[in-house]
Amino acid sequence: MWDILIWVLIGAGLFFTLASGLVQFRLFGHSVKTMLGSRKNQDSSEGISGFQAFVTGLASRVGVGNVAGVAIAIGVGGAGAVFWMWLIALIGMSSALVESTLAQLFKVKDTQTGQFRGGPAYYIEQGLGQKWLGLLFALSLIVCFGFVYQSIQANTITQAVQSAVGCTIDGDACHEDWIIYKHVVGAILVVLTAPIIFGGIRRVAKIAEVIVPVMALIYLVVAGVIIVMNIAQVPAVLALIFQKAFTFEAAGGGLFGSMVSIAMMQGIKRGLYSNEAGQGSAPNAAAAANVKHPVEQGLIQMLGVFVDTIIVCSFTAFIILLAQLPENAANLSGIQLTQAALASHVGQWGQYFLAVVLFMFAFSTIIGNYAYAESNIQFLKENTALLTIFRMIVLAFVYFGAIAKVDVVWNMGDLTMATMAFINLFAILLMSGYAFTLVKDYQSQLKAGIAKPEFKIDNYPKMKQKVRSDVW
């Protein structure tokens, strides 16, 4: 699946980039201004603000993929994997704009709360008229984000704590005892997660709005200081990244597998896991925002891809590539490699610091992922009992992830992520004409001097026939 998906991701991203006239670069400055301005209207009864949707999306994006995922990519694919992370993010920004714009266009009002909700399942059903495909996507997202991704977050928290307390050596008595301690960590995570997810998406948005900026700032400050301390070595690291990006070693067999290098496979795979551009996850948060024009939220969510990969993932990559790693680094996996790299820069306290920051990253991602899955449960059926059962299963997977092996949860994640991405990319390619029309409408209003464009669907009768709500 991944041998083929890599080319689909690149092809779709390039198509959206060229067809939109490099929109992610032309409107980048405007997207920053729009995101900052969207902090207003925080208490809308119809939905969360654009900024709250942004940080809810960022809560899911900025997580273990930025720390453990980058380490796995570099550990397996080498320094060249970082280049492919950057590439998939830059072209993926246009994919993020398209999918989030479509999510806004086809969003609906919840019959019980009066708030907005939507996402790929909704725009597939309305825009393509294929409810079965919308149901299939909803199910794949529920399994991926509601269950499997929760296990990855919990697993990485466990790994970070294990490394921080020094129980990583096989055969050591401490390592053997850790098998029992993992169950304790899992139980603690369940207890912390339960009150939040039972509070619903509005509580998730409010918590994410506080946690995400703080945790990202602390991590970036420390990483920035490390980069400045080693600034003389940065040009050599950059040269290594570009040099190794095109060192070819086939990632697999067969026609498609032999065309992909290990660096390319790992960079794109972990890049997509981190920034989610085109995967169909962030549109679920984007649809909940109360904005005047669909493209407004598309631009805000597009910015999230840039922040996630070009900034946060890059900082992690430089921490690792600038480090003098210990001899046993080859035996370390994921987050433990990043912890060892950080400790080599700042001392042993770096292990504990990253364990705390990682907990904040992963925990916010757990609640962000839940918000996406909840919206798709409601797409399947608005039933309180079903939602309660779903929440209980989510907690079970949080516990499972804490005690499972690293490769088990990451392989499960790769499979479910690929399934989601295939369905969503197929849909947004077919419906991209809607998004391009909306981008053109938005830009024409900006050129006319309208500071805050407003979308009026009555100007587009054919589009209005597809949209099954009176939102616009």
PDB file of N, CA and C in Angstrom, residues 128-221:
ATOM      1  N   LEU A 128     -19.674  13.836  -3.701  1.00  0.00           N
ATOM      2  CA  LEU A 128     -19.590  12.732  -4.655  1.00  0.00           C
ATOM      3  C   LEU A 128     -20.887  11.942  -4.737  1.00  0.00           C
ATOM      4  N   GLY A 129     -21.761  12.122  -3.745  1.00  0.00           N
ATOM      5  CA  GLY A 129     -23.005  11.375  -3.716  1.00  0.00           C
ATOM      6  C   GLY A 129     -22.793   9.891  -3.460  1.00  0.00           C
ATOM      7  N   GLN A 130     -21.700   9.577  -2.761  1.00  0.00           N
ATOM      8  CA  GLN A 130     -21.367   8.183  -2.482  1.00  0.00           C
ATOM      9  C   GLN A 130     -21.357   7.958  -0.971  1.00  0.00           C
ATOM     10  N   LYS A 131     -22.532   7.683  -0.406  1.00  0.00           N
ATOM     11  CA  LYS A 131     -22.616   7.516   1.046  1.00  0.00           C
ATOM     12  C   LYS A 131     -21.812   6.316   1.529  1.00  0.00           C
ATOM     13  N   TRP A 132     -21.769   5.239   0.746  1.00  0.00           N
ATOM     14  CA  TRP A 132     -21.031   4.036   1.149  1.00  0.00           C
ATOM     15  C   TRP A 132     -19.548   4.345   1.339  1.00  0.00           C
ATOM     16  N   LEU A 133     -19.009   5.220   0.462  1.00  0.00           N
ATOM     17  CA  LEU A 133     -17.599   5.571   0.577  1.00  0.00           C
ATOM     18  C   LEU A 133     -17.369   6.481   1.784  1.00  0.00           C
ATOM     19  N   GLY A 134     -18.355   7.351   2.064  1.00  0.00           N
ATOM     20  CA  GLY A 134     -18.279   8.187   3.256  1.00  0.00           C
ATOM     21  C   GLY A 134     -18.303   7.340   4.516  1.00  0.00           C
ATOM     22  N   LEU A 135     -19.140   6.310   4.516  1.00  0.00           N
ATOM     23  CA  LEU A 135     -19.210   5.398   5.659  1.00  0.00           C
ATOM     24  C   LEU A 135     -17.899   4.637   5.825  1.00  0.00           C
ATOM     25  N   LEU A 136     -17.312   4.221   4.705  1.00  0.00           N
ATOM     26  CA  LEU A 136     -16.047   3.495   4.758  1.00  0.00           C
ATOM     27  C   LEU A 136     -14.940   4.378   5.328  1.00  0.00           C
ATOM     28  N   PHE A 137     -14.924   5.660   4.889  1.00  0.00           N
ATOM     29  CA  PHE A 137     -13.916   6.570   5.435  1.00  0.00           C
ATOM     30  C   PHE A 137     -14.139   6.789   6.929  1.00  0.00           C
ATOM     31  N   ALA A 138     -15.398   7.007   7.321  1.00  0.00           N
ATOM     32  CA  ALA A 138     -15.700   7.243   8.733  1.00  0.00           C
ATOM     33  C   ALA A 138     -15.229   6.074   9.594  1.00  0.00           C
ATOM     34  N   LEU A 139     -15.468   4.862   9.113  1.00  0.00           N
ATOM     35  CA  LEU A 139     -15.039   3.679   9.860  1.00  0.00           C
ATOM     36  C   LEU A 139     -13.513   3.600   9.941  1.00  0.00           C
ATOM     37  N   SER A 140     -12.842   3.902   8.830  1.00  0.00           N
ATOM     38  CA  SER A 140     -11.374   3.834   8.834  1.00  0.00           C
ATOM     39  C   SER A 140     -10.784   4.898   9.750  1.00  0.00           C
ATOM     40  N   LEU A 141     -11.399   6.089   9.801  1.00  0.00           N
ATOM     41  CA  LEU A 141     -10.898   7.132  10.695  1.00  0.00           C
ATOM     42  C   LEU A 141     -11.144   6.761  12.160  1.00  0.00           C
ATOM     43  N   ILE A 142     -12.306   6.196  12.438  1.00  0.00           N
ATOM     44  CA  ILE A 142     -12.613   5.796  13.816  1.00  0.00           C
ATOM     45  C   ILE A 142     -11.595   4.775  14.312  1.00  0.00           C
ATOM     46  N   VAL A 143     -11.274   3.798  13.454  1.00  0.00           N
ATOM     47  CA  VAL A 143     -10.297   2.783  13.846  1.00  0.00           C
ATOM     48  C   VAL A 143      -8.913   3.400  13.988  1.00  0.00           C
ATOM     49  N   CYS A 144      -8.535   4.254  13.015  1.00  0.00           N
ATOM     50  CA  CYS A 144      -7.198   4.851  13.018  1.00  0.00           C
ATOM     51  C   CYS A 144      -7.001   5.828  14.170  1.00  0.00           C
ATOM     52  N   PHE A 145      -7.860   6.847  14.241  1.00  0.00           N
ATOM     53  CA  PHE A 145      -7.673   7.908  15.239  1.00  0.00           C
ATOM     54  C   PHE A 145      -8.301   7.579  16.586  1.00  0.00           C
ATOM     55  N   GLY A 146      -9.438   6.899  16.543  1.00  0.00           N
ATOM     56  CA  GLY A 146     -10.093   6.595  17.802  1.00  0.00           C
ATOM     57  C   GLY A 146      -9.402   5.503  18.581  1.00  0.00           C
ATOM     58  N   PHE A 147      -8.797   4.557  17.857  1.00  0.00           N
ATOM     59  CA  PHE A 147      -8.214   3.398  18.528  1.00  0.00           C
ATOM     60  C   PHE A 147      -6.692   3.302  18.356  1.00  0.00           C
ATOM     61  N   VAL A 148      -6.228   3.093  17.110  1.00  0.00           N
ATOM     62  CA  VAL A 148      -4.814   2.783  16.873  1.00  0.00           C
ATOM     63  C   VAL A 148      -3.879   3.932  17.255  1.00  0.00           C
ATOM     64  N   TYR A 149      -4.187   5.148  16.796  1.00  0.00           N
ATOM     65  CA  TYR A 149      -3.308   6.281  17.112  1.00  0.00           C
ATOM     66  C   TYR A 149      -3.234   6.549  18.609  1.00  0.00           C
ATOM     67  N   GLN A 150      -4.320   6.266  19.323  1.00  0.00           N
ATOM     68  CA  GLN A 150      -4.292   6.437  20.775  1.00  0.00           C
ATOM     69  C   GLN A 150      -3.265   5.487  21.385  1.00  0.00           C
ATOM     70  N   SER A 151      -3.161   4.292  20.813  1.00  0.00           N
ATOM     71  CA  SER A 151      -2.187   3.320  21.301  1.00  0.00           C
ATOM     72  C   SER A 151      -0.760   3.805  21.052  1.00  0.00           C
ATOM     73  N   ILE A 152      -0.525   4.451  19.902  1.00  0.00           N
ATOM     74  CA  ILE A 152       0.812   4.954  19.594  1.00  0.00           C
ATOM     75  C   ILE A 152       1.223   6.028  20.600  1.00  0.00           C
ATOM     76  N   GLN A 153       0.297   6.938  20.908  1.00  0.00           N
ATOM     77  CA  GLN A 153       0.618   7.999  21.877  1.00  0.00           C
ATOM     78  C   GLN A 153       0.951   7.392  23.242  1.00  0.00           C
ATOM     79  N   ALA A 154       0.100   6.485  23.703  1.00  0.00           N
ATOM     80  CA  ALA A 154       0.308   5.864  25.009  1.00  0.00           C
ATOM     81  C   ALA A 154       1.603   5.058  25.036  1.00  0.00           C
ATOM     82  N   ASN A 155       1.899   4.367  23.933  1.00  0.00           N
ATOM     83  CA  ASN A 155       3.118   3.577  23.848  1.00  0.00           C
ATOM     84  C   ASN A 155       4.360   4.452  23.947  1.00  0.00           C
ATOM     85  N   THR A 156       4.320   5.605  23.285  1.00  0.00           N
ATOM     86  CA  THR A 156       5.478   6.492  23.296  1.00  0.00           C
ATOM     87  C   THR A 156       5.675   7.119  24.673  1.00  0.00           C
ATOM     88  N   ILE A 157       4.594   7.445  25.352  1.00  0.00           N
ATOM     89  CA  ILE A 157       4.710   7.946  26.719  1.00  0.00           C
ATOM     90  C   ILE A 157       5.396   6.902  27.598  1.00  0.00           C
ATOM     91  N   THR A 158       4.973   5.653  27.471  1.00  0.00           N
ATOM     92  CA  THR A 158       5.579   4.571  28.256  1.00  0.00           C
ATOM     93  C   THR A 158       7.070   4.435  27.954  1.00  0.00           C
ATOM     94  N   GLN A 159       7.429   4.484  26.658  1.00  0.00           N
ATOM     95  CA  GLN A 159       8.827   4.375  26.263  1.00  0.00           C
ATOM     96  C   GLN A 159       9.661   5.518  26.838  1.00  0.00           C
ATOM     97  N   ALA A 160       9.086   6.722  26.838  1.00  0.00           N
ATOM     98  CA  ALA A 160       9.807   7.888  27.347  1.00  0.00           C
ATOM     99  C   ALA A 160      10.054   7.778  28.844  1.00  0.00           C
ATOM    100  N   VAL A 161       9.039   7.354  29.570  1.00  0.00           N
ATOM    101  CA  VAL A 161       9.191   7.185  31.017  1.00  0.00           C
ATOM    102  C   VAL A 161      10.205   6.083  31.315  1.00  0.00           C
ATOM    103  N   GLN A 162      10.138   4.983  30.569  1.00  0.00           N
ATOM    104  CA  GLN A 162      11.069   3.874  30.756  1.00  0.00           C
ATOM    105  C   GLN A 162      12.509   4.332  30.550  1.00  0.00           C
ATOM    106  N   SER A 163      12.738   5.125  29.506  1.00  0.00           N
ATOM    107  CA  SER A 163      14.082   5.630  29.238  1.00  0.00           C
ATOM    108  C   SER A 163      14.537   6.599  30.325  1.00  0.00           C
ATOM    109  N   ALA A 164      13.621   7.449  30.782  1.00  0.00           N
ATOM    110  CA  ALA A 164      13.969   8.448  31.791  1.00  0.00           C
ATOM    111  C   ALA A 164      14.406   7.802  33.110  1.00  0.00           C
ATOM    112  N   VAL A 165      13.815   6.647  33.438  1.00  0.00           N
ATOM    113  CA  VAL A 165      14.180   5.975  34.695  1.00  0.00           C
ATOM    114  C   VAL A 165      15.291   4.950  34.488  1.00  0.00           C
ATOM    115  N   GLY A 166      15.817   4.863  33.233  1.00  0.00           N
ATOM    116  CA  GLY A 166      16.980   4.025  32.981  1.00  0.00           C
ATOM    117  C   GLY A 166      16.725   2.540  32.933  1.00  0.00           C
ATOM    118  N   CYS A 167      15.575   2.130  32.420  1.00  0.00           N
ATOM    119  CA  CYS A 167      15.241   0.698  32.379  1.00  0.00           C
ATOM    120  C   CYS A 167      15.190   0.170  30.956  1.00  0.00           C
ATOM    121  N   THR A 168      16.161   0.523  30.131  1.00  0.00           N
ATOM    122  CA  THR A 168      16.108   0.168  28.713  1.00  0.00           C
ATOM    123  C   THR A 168      17.007  -1.002  28.331  1.00  0.00           C
ATOM    124  N   ILE A 169      17.825  -1.508  29.245  1.00  0.00           N
ATOM    125  CA  ILE A 169      18.783  -2.561  28.916  1.00  0.00           C
ATOM    126  C   ILE A 169      18.149  -3.935  29.134  1.00  0.00           C
ATOM    127  N   ASP A 170      18.080  -4.740  28.076  1.00  0.00           N
ATOM    128  CA  ASP A 170      17.499  -6.077  28.168  1.00  0.00           C
ATOM    129  C   ASP A 170      18.262  -6.932  29.177  1.00  0.00           C
ATOM    130  N   GLY A 171      17.525  -7.693  29.975  1.00  0.00           N
ATOM    131  CA  GLY A 171      18.150  -8.572  30.942  1.00  0.00           C
ATOM    132  C   GLY A 171      18.388  -7.927  32.290  1.00  0.00           C
ATOM    133  N   ASP A 172      18.364  -6.598  32.331  1.00  0.00           N
ATOM    134  CA  ASP A 172      18.555  -5.900  33.595  1.00  0.00           C
ATOM    135  C   ASP A 172      17.309  -6.093  34.478  1.00  0.00           C
ATOM    136  N   ALA A 173      17.528  -6.179  35.806  1.00  0.00           N
ATOM    137  CA  ALA A 173      16.401  -6.398  36.728  1.00  0.00           C
ATOM    138  C   ALA A 173      15.376  -5.287  36.623  1.00  0.00           C
ATOM    139  N   CYS A 174      15.868  -4.046  36.463  1.00  0.00           N
ATOM    140  CA  CYS A 174      14.968  -2.900  36.318  1.00  0.00           C
ATOM    141  C   CYS A 174      14.103  -3.052  35.072  1.00  0.00           C
ATOM    142  N   HIS A 175      14.723  -3.518  33.980  1.00  0.00           N
ATOM    143  CA  HIS A 175      13.995  -3.701  32.733  1.00  0.00           C
ATOM    144  C   HIS A 175      12.900  -4.753  32.885  1.00  0.00           C
ATOM    145  N   GLU A 176      13.193  -5.805  33.626  1.00  0.00           N
ATOM    146  CA  GLU A 176      12.207  -6.857  33.851  1.00  0.00           C
ATOM    147  C   GLU A 176      11.033  -6.331  34.692  1.00  0.00           C
ATOM    148  N   ASP A 177      11.352  -5.502  35.709  1.00  0.00           N
ATOM    149  CA  ASP A 177      10.299  -4.936  36.545  1.00  0.00           C
ATOM    150  C   ASP A 177       9.398  -3.998  35.755  1.00  0.00           C
ATOM    151  N   TRP A 178       9.960  -3.400  34.707  1.00  0.00           N
ATOM    152  CA  TRP A 178       9.206  -2.421  33.928  1.00  0.00           C
ATOM    153  C   TRP A 178       7.991  -3.044  33.244  1.00  0.00           C
ATOM    154  N   ILE A 179       8.037  -4.337  33.003  1.00  0.00           N
ATOM    155  CA  ILE A 179       6.896  -5.042  32.405  1.00  0.00           C
ATOM    156  C   ILE A 179       5.648  -4.837  33.274  1.00  0.00           C
ATOM    157  N   ILE A 180       5.851  -4.787  34.595  1.00  0.00           N
ATOM    158  CA  ILE A 180       4.740  -4.551  35.524  1.00  0.00           C
ATOM    159  C   ILE A 180       4.393  -3.071  35.569  1.00  0.00           C
ATOM    160  N   TYR A 181       5.426  -2.220  35.579  1.00  0.00           N
ATOM    161  CA  TYR A 181       5.194  -0.778  35.697  1.00  0.00           C
ATOM    162  C   TYR A 181       4.404  -0.219  34.518  1.00  0.00           C
ATOM    163  N   LYS A 182       4.550  -0.851  33.334  1.00  0.00           N
ATOM    164  CA  LYS A 182       3.823  -0.375  32.151  1.00  0.00           C
ATOM    165  C   LYS A 182       2.319  -0.382  32.378  1.00  0.00           C
ATOM    166  N   HIS A 183       1.845  -1.361  33.117  1.00  0.00           N
ATOM    167  CA  HIS A 183       0.414  -1.434  33.411  1.00  0.00           C
ATOM    168  C   HIS A 183      -0.027  -0.265  34.287  1.00  0.00           C
ATOM    169  N   VAL A 184       0.860   0.172  35.170  1.00  0.00           N
ATOM    170  CA  VAL A 184       0.561   1.321  36.031  1.00  0.00           C
ATOM    171  C   VAL A 184       0.462   2.590  35.198  1.00  0.00           C
ATOM    172  N   VAL A 185       1.416   2.762  34.267  1.00  0.00           N
ATOM    173  CA  VAL A 185       1.389   3.939  33.386  1.00  0.00           C
ATOM    174  C   VAL A 185       0.106   3.942  32.558  1.00  0.00           C
ATOM    175  N   GLY A 186      -0.260   2.779  32.039  1.00  0.00           N
ATOM    176  CA  GLY A 186      -1.484   2.677  31.246  1.00  0.00           C
ATOM    177  C   GLY A 186      -2.716   3.050  32.037  1.00  0.00           C
ATOM    178  N   ALA A 187      -2.791   2.599  33.276  1.00  0.00           N
ATOM    179  CA  ALA A 187      -3.944   2.912  34.125  1.00  0.00           C
ATOM    180  C   ALA A 187      -4.018   4.410  34.421  1.00  0.00           C
ATOM    181  N   ILE A 188      -2.867   5.030  34.664  1.00  0.00           N
ATOM    182  CA  ILE A 188      -2.826   6.476  34.931  1.00  0.00           C
ATOM    183  C   ILE A 188      -3.329   7.257  33.715  1.00  0.00           C
ATOM    184  N   LEU A 189      -2.888   6.849  32.513  1.00  0.00           N
ATOM    185  CA  LEU A 189      -3.324   7.532  31.286  1.00  0.00           C
ATOM    186  C   LEU A 189      -4.829   7.411  31.082  1.00  0.00           C
ATOM    187  N   VAL A 190      -5.383   6.261  31.378  1.00  0.00           N
ATOM    188  CA  VAL A 190      -6.832   6.063  31.262  1.00  0.00           C
ATOM    189  C   VAL A 190      -7.575   6.994  32.204  1.00  0.00           C
ATOM    190  N   VAL A 191      -7.097   7.087  33.437  1.00  0.00           N
ATOM    191  CA  VAL A 191      -7.744   7.946  34.441  1.00  0.00           C
ATOM    192  C   VAL A 191      -7.688   9.411  34.026  1.00  0.00           C
ATOM    193  N   LEU A 192      -6.582   9.836  33.419  1.00  0.00           N
ATOM    194  CA  LEU A 192      -6.435  11.236  32.992  1.00  0.00           C
ATOM    195  C   LEU A 192      -7.254  11.536  31.737  1.00  0.00           C
ATOM    196  N   THR A 193      -7.382  10.564  30.851  1.00  0.00           N
ATOM    197  CA  THR A 193      -8.063  10.773  29.573  1.00  0.00           C
ATOM    198  C   THR A 193      -9.583  10.775  29.704  1.00  0.00           C
ATOM    199  N   ALA A 194     -10.118   9.905  30.542  1.00  0.00           N
ATOM    200  CA  ALA A 194     -11.568   9.704  30.637  1.00  0.00           C
ATOM    201  C   ALA A 194     -12.378  10.980  30.861  1.00  0.00           C
ATOM    202  N   PRO A 195     -12.041  11.834  31.850  1.00  0.00           N
ATOM    203  CA  PRO A 195     -12.873  13.023  32.090  1.00  0.00           C
ATOM    204  C   PRO A 195     -12.903  13.990  30.918  1.00  0.00           C
ATOM    205  N   ILE A 196     -11.808  14.016  30.146  1.00  0.00           N
ATOM    206  CA  ILE A 196     -11.724  14.964  29.032  1.00  0.00           C
ATOM    207  C   ILE A 196     -12.564  14.505  27.861  1.00  0.00           C
ATOM    208  N   ILE A 197     -12.424  13.231  27.459  1.00  0.00           N
ATOM    209  CA  ILE A 197     -13.159  12.795  26.274  1.00  0.00           C
ATOM    210  C   ILE A 197     -14.656  12.687  26.547  1.00  0.00           C
ATOM    211  N   PHE A 198     -15.049  12.496  27.788  1.00  0.00           N
ATOM    212  CA  PHE A 198     -16.473  12.463  28.088  1.00  0.00           C
ATOM    213  C   PHE A 198     -17.069  13.871  28.126  1.00  0.00           C
ATOM    214  N   GLY A 199     -16.196  14.892  28.019  1.00  0.00           N
ATOM    215  CA  GLY A 199     -16.680  16.270  27.998  1.00  0.00           C
ATOM    216  C   GLY A 199     -17.003  16.761  26.599  1.00  0.00           C
ATOM    217  N   GLY A 200     -16.586  16.007  25.555  1.00  0.00           N
ATOM    218  CA  GLY A 200     -16.925  16.379  24.183  1.00  0.00           C
ATOM    219  C   GLY A 200     -15.915  17.321  23.546  1.00  0.00           C
ATOM    220  N   ILE A 201     -16.159  17.662  22.276  1.00  0.00           N
ATOM    221  CA  ILE A 201     -15.181  18.394  21.473  1.00  0.00           C
ATOM    222  C   ILE A 201     -14.939  19.823  21.960  1.00  0.00           C
ATOM    223  N   ARG A 202     -15.947  20.472  22.532  1.00  0.00           N
ATOM    224  CA  ARG A 202     -15.728  21.844  23.001  1.00  0.00           C
ATOM    225  C   ARG A 202     -14.726  21.857  24.158  1.00  0.00           C
ATOM    226  N   ARG A 203     -14.817  20.850  25.043  1.00  0.00           N
ATOM    227  CA  ARG A 203     -13.831  20.788  26.119  1.00  0.00           C
ATOM    228  C   ARG A 203     -12.450  20.473  25.555  1.00  0.00           C
ATOM    229  N   VAL A 204     -12.395  19.600  24.549  1.00  0.00           N
ATOM    230  CA  VAL A 204     -11.125  19.284  23.893  1.00  0.00           C
ATOM    231  C   VAL A 204     -10.494  20.551  23.325  1.00  0.00           C
ATOM    232  N   ALA A 205     -11.308  21.369  22.639  1.00  0.00           N
ATOM    233  CA  ALA A 205     -10.807  22.597  22.024  1.00  0.00           C
ATOM    234  C   ALA A 205     -10.257  23.555  23.069  1.00  0.00           C
ATOM    235  N   LYS A 206     -10.946  23.711  24.169  1.00  0.00           N
ATOM    236  CA  LYS A 206     -10.513  24.656  25.211  1.00  0.00           C
ATOM    237  C   LYS A 206      -9.225  24.186  25.884  1.00  0.00           C
ATOM    238  N   ILE A 207      -9.098  22.879  26.111  1.00  0.00           N
ATOM    239  CA  ILE A 207      -7.879  22.348  26.730  1.00  0.00           C
ATOM    240  C   ILE A 207      -6.705  22.449  25.759  1.00  0.00           C
ATOM    241  N   ALA A 208      -6.955  22.100  24.491  1.00  0.00           N
ATOM    242  CA  ALA A 208      -5.895  22.161  23.486  1.00  0.00           C
ATOM    243  C   ALA A 208      -5.389  23.583  23.303  1.00  0.00           C
ATOM    244  N   GLU A 209      -6.290  24.553  23.386  1.00  0.00           N
ATOM    245  CA  GLU A 209      -5.932  25.957  23.210  1.00  0.00           C
ATOM    246  C   GLU A 209      -4.922  26.404  24.255  1.00  0.00           C
ATOM    247  N   VAL A 210      -4.963  25.804  25.429  1.00  0.00           N
ATOM    248  CA  VAL A 210      -4.032  26.160  26.500  1.00  0.00           C
ATOM    249  C   VAL A 210      -2.742  25.345  26.406  1.00  0.00           C
ATOM    250  N   ILE A 211      -2.870  24.031  26.191  1.00  0.00           N
ATOM    251  CA  ILE A 211      -1.716  23.137  26.246  1.00  0.00           C
ATOM    252  C   ILE A 211      -0.780  23.289  25.053  1.00  0.00           C
ATOM    253  N   VAL A 212      -1.342  23.311  23.836  1.00  0.00           N
ATOM    254  CA  VAL A 212      -0.523  23.238  22.630  1.00  0.00           C
ATOM    255  C   VAL A 212       0.489  24.374  22.508  1.00  0.00           C
ATOM    256  N   PRO A 213       0.100  25.651  22.608  1.00  0.00           N
ATOM    257  CA  PRO A 213       1.098  26.709  22.472  1.00  0.00           C
ATOM    258  C   PRO A 213       2.203  26.636  23.537  1.00  0.00           C
ATOM    259  N   VAL A 214       1.826  26.293  24.758  1.00  0.00           N
ATOM    260  CA  VAL A 214       2.807  26.228  25.844  1.00  0.00           C
ATOM    261  C   VAL A 214       3.811  25.113  25.611  1.00  0.00           C
ATOM    262  N   MET A 215       3.323  23.923  25.311  1.00  0.00           N
ATOM    263  CA  MET A 215       4.228  22.781  25.151  1.00  0.00           C
ATOM    264  C   MET A 215       5.130  22.961  23.934  1.00  0.00           C
ATOM    265  N   ALA A 216       4.581  23.488  22.850  1.00  0.00           N
ATOM    266  CA  ALA A 216       5.380  23.694  21.648  1.00  0.00           C
ATOM    267  C   ALA A 216       6.457  24.744  21.891  1.00  0.00           C
ATOM    268  N   LEU A 217       6.115  25.817  22.600  1.00  0.00           N
ATOM    269  CA  LEU A 217       7.069  26.895  22.854  1.00  0.00           C
ATOM    270  C   LEU A 217       8.241  26.408  23.702  1.00  0.00           C
ATOM    271  N   ILE A 218       7.954  25.674  24.761  1.00  0.00           N
ATOM    272  CA  ILE A 218       9.018  25.171  25.641  1.00  0.00           C
ATOM    273  C   ILE A 218       9.972  24.269  24.865  1.00  0.00           C
ATOM    274  N   TYR A 219       9.406  23.348  24.109  1.00  0.00           N
ATOM    275  CA  TYR A 219      10.231  22.410  23.345  1.00  0.00           C
ATOM    276  C   TYR A 219      11.077  23.145  22.304  1.00  0.00           C
ATOM    277  N   LEU A 220      10.466  24.109  21.600  1.00  0.00           N
ATOM    278  CA  LEU A 220      11.180  24.828  20.548  1.00  0.00           C
ATOM    279  C   LEU A 220      12.277  25.718  21.109  1.00  0.00           C
ATOM    280  N   VAL A 221      12.055  26.301  22.278  1.00  0.00           N
ATOM    281  CA  VAL A 221      13.084  27.142  22.901  1.00  0.00           C
ATOM    282  C   VAL A 221      14.325  26.307  23.229  1.00  0.00           C
TER     283      VAL A 221
END
